[in-house]
CSV table of C-alpha atoms in Angstrom, one decimal:
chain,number,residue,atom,x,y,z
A,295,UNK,CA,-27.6,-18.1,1.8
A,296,UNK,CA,-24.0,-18.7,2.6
A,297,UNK,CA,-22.3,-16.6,5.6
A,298,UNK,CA,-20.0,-14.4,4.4
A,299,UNK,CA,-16.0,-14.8,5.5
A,300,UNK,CA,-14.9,-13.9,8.5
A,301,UNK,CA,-11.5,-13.9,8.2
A,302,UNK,CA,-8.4,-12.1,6.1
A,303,UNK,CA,-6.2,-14.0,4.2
A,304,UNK,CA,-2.6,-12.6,4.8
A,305,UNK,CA,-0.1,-13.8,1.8
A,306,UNK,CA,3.2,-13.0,2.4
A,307,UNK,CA,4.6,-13.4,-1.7
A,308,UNK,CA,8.0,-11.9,-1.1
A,309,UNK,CA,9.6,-10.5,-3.4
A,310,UNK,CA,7.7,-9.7,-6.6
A,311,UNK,CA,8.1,-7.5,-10.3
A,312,UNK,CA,5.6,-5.0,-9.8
A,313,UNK,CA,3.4,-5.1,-13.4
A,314,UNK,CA,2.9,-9.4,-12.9
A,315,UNK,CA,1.8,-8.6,-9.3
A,316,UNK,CA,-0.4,-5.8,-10.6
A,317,UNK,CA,-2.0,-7.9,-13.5
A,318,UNK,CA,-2.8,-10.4,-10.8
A,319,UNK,CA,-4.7,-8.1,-8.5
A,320,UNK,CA,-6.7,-7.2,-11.6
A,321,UNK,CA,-7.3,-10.7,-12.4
A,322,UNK,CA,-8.6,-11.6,-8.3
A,323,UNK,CA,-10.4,-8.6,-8.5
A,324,UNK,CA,-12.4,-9.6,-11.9
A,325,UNK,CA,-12.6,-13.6,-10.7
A,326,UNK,CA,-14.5,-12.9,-7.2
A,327,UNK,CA,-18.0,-13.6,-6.3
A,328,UNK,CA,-19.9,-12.4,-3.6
A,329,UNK,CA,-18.7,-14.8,-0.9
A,330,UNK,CA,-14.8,-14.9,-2.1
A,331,UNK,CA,-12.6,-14.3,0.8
A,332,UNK,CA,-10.7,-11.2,1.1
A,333,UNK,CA,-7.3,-10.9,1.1
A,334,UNK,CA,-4.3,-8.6,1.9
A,335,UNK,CA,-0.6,-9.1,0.2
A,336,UNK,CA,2.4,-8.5,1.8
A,337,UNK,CA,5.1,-7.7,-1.1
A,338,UNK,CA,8.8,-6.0,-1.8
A,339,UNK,CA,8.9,-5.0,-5.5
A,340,UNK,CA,12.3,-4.6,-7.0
A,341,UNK,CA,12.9,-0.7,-8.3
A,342,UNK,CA,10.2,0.8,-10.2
A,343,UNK,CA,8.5,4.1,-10.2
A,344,UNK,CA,4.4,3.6,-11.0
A,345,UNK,CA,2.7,6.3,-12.2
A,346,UNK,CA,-1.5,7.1,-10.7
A,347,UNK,CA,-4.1,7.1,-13.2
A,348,UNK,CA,-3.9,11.1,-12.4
A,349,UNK,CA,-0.2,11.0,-12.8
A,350,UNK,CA,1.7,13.9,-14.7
A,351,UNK,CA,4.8,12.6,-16.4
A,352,UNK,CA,6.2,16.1,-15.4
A,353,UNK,CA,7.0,14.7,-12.1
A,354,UNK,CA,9.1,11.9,-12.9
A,355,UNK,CA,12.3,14.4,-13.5
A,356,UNK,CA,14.7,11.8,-13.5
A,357,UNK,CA,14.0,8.0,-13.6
A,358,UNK,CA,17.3,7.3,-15.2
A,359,UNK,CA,17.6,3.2,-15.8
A,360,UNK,CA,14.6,2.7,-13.2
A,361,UNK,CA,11.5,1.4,-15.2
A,362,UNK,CA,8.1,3.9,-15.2
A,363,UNK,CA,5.1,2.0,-14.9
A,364,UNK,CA,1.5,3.5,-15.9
A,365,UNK,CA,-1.0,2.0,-13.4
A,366,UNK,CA,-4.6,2.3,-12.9
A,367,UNK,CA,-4.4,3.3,-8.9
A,368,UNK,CA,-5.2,6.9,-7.9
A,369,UNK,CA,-2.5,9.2,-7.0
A,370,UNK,CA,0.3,10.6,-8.9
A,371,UNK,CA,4.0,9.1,-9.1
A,372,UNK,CA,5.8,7.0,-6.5
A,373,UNK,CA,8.9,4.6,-6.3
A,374,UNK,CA,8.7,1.1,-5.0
A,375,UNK,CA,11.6,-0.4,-3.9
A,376,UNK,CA,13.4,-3.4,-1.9
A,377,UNK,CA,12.8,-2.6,2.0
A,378,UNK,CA,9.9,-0.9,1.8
A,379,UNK,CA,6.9,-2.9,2.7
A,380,UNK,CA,4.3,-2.8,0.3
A,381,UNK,CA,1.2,-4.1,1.4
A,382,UNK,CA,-2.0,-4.8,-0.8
A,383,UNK,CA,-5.5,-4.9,0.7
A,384,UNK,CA,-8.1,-6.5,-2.1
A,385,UNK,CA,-11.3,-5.9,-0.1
A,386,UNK,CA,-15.4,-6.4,-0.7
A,387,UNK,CA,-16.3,-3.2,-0.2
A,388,UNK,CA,-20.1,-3.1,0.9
A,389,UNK,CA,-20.0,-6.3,2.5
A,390,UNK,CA,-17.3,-4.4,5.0
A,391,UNK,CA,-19.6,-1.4,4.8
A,392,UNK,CA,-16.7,0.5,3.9
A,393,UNK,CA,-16.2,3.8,1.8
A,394,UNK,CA,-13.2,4.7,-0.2
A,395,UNK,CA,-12.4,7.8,2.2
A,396,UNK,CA,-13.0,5.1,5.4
A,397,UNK,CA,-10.8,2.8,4.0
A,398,UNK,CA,-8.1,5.4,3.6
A,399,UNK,CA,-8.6,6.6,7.0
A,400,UNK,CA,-8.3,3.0,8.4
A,401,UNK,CA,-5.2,2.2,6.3
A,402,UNK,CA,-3.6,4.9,7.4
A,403,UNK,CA,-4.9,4.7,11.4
A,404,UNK,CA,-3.5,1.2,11.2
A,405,UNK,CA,-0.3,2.5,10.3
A,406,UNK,CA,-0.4,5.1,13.1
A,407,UNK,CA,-0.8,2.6,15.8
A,408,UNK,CA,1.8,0.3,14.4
A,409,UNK,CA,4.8,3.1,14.1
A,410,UNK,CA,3.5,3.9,17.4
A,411,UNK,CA,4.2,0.4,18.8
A,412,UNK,CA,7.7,1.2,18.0
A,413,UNK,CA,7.6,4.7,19.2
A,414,UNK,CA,7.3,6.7,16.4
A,415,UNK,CA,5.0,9.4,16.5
A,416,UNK,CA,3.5,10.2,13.3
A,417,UNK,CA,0.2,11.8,11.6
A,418,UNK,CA,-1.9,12.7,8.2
A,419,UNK,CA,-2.5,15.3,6.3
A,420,UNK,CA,-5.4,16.8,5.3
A,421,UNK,CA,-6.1,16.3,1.5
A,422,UNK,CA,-2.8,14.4,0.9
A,423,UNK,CA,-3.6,10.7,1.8
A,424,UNK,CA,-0.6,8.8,3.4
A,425,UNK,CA,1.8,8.9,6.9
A,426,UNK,CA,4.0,11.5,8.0
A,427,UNK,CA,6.3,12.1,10.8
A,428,UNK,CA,7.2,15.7,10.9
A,429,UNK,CA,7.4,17.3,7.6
A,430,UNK,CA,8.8,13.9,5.9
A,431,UNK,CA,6.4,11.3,4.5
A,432,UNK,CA,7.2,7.5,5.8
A,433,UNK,CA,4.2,6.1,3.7
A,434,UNK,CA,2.3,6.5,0.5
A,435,UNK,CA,-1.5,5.6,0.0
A,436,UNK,CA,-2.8,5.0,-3.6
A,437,UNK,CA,-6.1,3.3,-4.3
A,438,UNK,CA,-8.8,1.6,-6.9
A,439,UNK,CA,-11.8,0.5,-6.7
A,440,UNK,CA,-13.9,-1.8,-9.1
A,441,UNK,CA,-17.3,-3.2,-8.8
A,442,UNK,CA,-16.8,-2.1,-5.1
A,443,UNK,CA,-14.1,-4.1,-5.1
A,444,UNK,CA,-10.2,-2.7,-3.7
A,445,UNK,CA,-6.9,-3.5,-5.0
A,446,UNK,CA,-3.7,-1.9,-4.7
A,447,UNK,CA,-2.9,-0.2,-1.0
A,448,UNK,CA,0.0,1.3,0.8
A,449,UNK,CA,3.5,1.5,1.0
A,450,UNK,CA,6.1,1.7,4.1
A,451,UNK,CA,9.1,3.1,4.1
A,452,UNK,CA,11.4,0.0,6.6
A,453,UNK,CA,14.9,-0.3,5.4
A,454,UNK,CA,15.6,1.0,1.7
A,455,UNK,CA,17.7,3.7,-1.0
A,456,UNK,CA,15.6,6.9,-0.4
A,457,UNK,CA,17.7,8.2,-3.4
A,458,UNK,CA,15.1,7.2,-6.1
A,459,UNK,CA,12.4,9.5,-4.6
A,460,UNK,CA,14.6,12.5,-5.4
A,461,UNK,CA,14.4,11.9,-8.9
A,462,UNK,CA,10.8,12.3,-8.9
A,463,UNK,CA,8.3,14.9,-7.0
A,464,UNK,CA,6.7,12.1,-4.2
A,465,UNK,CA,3.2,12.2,-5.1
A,466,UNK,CA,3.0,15.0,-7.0
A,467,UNK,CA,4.6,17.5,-4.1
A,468,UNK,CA,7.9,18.8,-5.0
A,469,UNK,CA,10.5,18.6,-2.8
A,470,UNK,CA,8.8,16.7,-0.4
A,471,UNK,CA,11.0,15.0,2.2
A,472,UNK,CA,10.6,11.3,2.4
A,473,UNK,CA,11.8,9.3,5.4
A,474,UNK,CA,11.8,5.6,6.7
A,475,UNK,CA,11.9,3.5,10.0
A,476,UNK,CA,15.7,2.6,9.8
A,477,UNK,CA,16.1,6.9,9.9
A,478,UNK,CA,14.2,7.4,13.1
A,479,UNK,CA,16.3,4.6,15.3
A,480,UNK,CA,14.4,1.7,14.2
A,481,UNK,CA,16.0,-1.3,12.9
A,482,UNK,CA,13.1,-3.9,12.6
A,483,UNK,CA,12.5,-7.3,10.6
A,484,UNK,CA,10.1,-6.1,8.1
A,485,UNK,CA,8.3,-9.1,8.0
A,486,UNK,CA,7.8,-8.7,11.2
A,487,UNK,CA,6.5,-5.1,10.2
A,488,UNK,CA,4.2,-6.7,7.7
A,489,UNK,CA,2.6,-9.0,10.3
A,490,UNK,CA,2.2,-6.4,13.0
A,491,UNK,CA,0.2,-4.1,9.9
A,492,UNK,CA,-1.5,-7.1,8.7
A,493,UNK,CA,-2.9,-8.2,12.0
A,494,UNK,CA,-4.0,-4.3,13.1
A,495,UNK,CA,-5.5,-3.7,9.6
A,496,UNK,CA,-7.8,-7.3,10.3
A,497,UNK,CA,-8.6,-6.0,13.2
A,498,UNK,CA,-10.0,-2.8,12.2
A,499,UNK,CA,-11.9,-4.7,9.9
A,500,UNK,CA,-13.1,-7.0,12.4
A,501,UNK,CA,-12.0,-9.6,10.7
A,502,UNK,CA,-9.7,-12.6,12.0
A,503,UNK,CA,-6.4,-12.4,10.1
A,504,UNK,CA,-5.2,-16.2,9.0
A,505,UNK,CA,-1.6,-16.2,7.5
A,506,UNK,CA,-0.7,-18.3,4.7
């Protein structure tokens, strides 16, 4: 019997449409075998709003000339946009002996430590998956699972046009406030944000991050 990977394979794609990048995660997610290696994408999506497989159209009040796109991840309605980090974690689930709530817990931990490393203070909420620093959320969670197989992931607020988020309720919460790095005093490469999540989420995996 083969040993199973060790490592996680970081792509850094760039900038991406959202649906093609979707359709691909899908398609890596159908294509693996037991010993495929898993993998984590780093990505900037040009504007789009995508809508959770639990998503209300109710709260998308506004989307004006941004495009809606119906996705198959949990949660409810979020924008996407150029400088926010968007990173996508397509993991073997029982071979990591992972849950979906673990997972979760660990995506959003990893994020904790790595605002931290920039002095940011932030925390969860209970029953509201995602990042927060005070009453304003800095990053979104949003989920699936197939065959115990992940796709999809999280999203980070760096350098970006909060604007779009006021045209829809973020994640289902009206009025919730919505923040980002470059708003709390940190002006940061957000590739180098991508590597510093990257390497943290590996870790907590015990897994040995290799970037490509």
């Amino acid at each position: 019997m083969s040993r199973p990977p060790e490592h996680l394979l970081i792509r850094r794609l760039g900038a991406r449409e959202y649906e093609p990048t979707w359709r691909a995660m899908q398609s890596f997610t159908d294509r693996r075998g037991d010993d495929t290696t898993d993998e984590l994408w780093l990505v900037q999506h040009p504007p789009v709003y995508t809508l959770g497989q639990a998503g209300r159209r109710e709260h998308i009040l506004d989307p004006g000339d941004i495009p809606v796109v119906e996705t198959d991840r949990g949660g409810q309605v979020t924008y996407h946009g150029p400088g926010q980090l968007v990173a996508y974690l397509l993991l073997d689930l029982p071979r990591a002996g992972f849950g979906v709530r673990r997972l979760v817990r660990l995506l959003e931990q990893s994020i904790i430590e790595v605002l931290a490393s920039y002095g940011i203070e932030s925390s969860t909420r209970t029953g509201a998956p995602g990042v927060y620093l005070d009453e304003a959320k800095i990053a979104a969670i949003g989920l699936r699972v197939r065959r115990g197989r992940s796709f999809h992931g999280l999203a980070l607020n760096a350098d970006m046009d909060l604007e779009p988020f006021s045209r829809i309720d973020p994640c289902g919460y009206p009025g919730l406030a919505v923040t980002q790095l470059v708003d709390r005093g940190v002006w940061v490469d957000i590739e180098a944000v991508g590597t510093a999540l990257a390497t943290r989420i590996a870790e907590a995996l015990c897994l040995r991050p290799v970037f490509s």
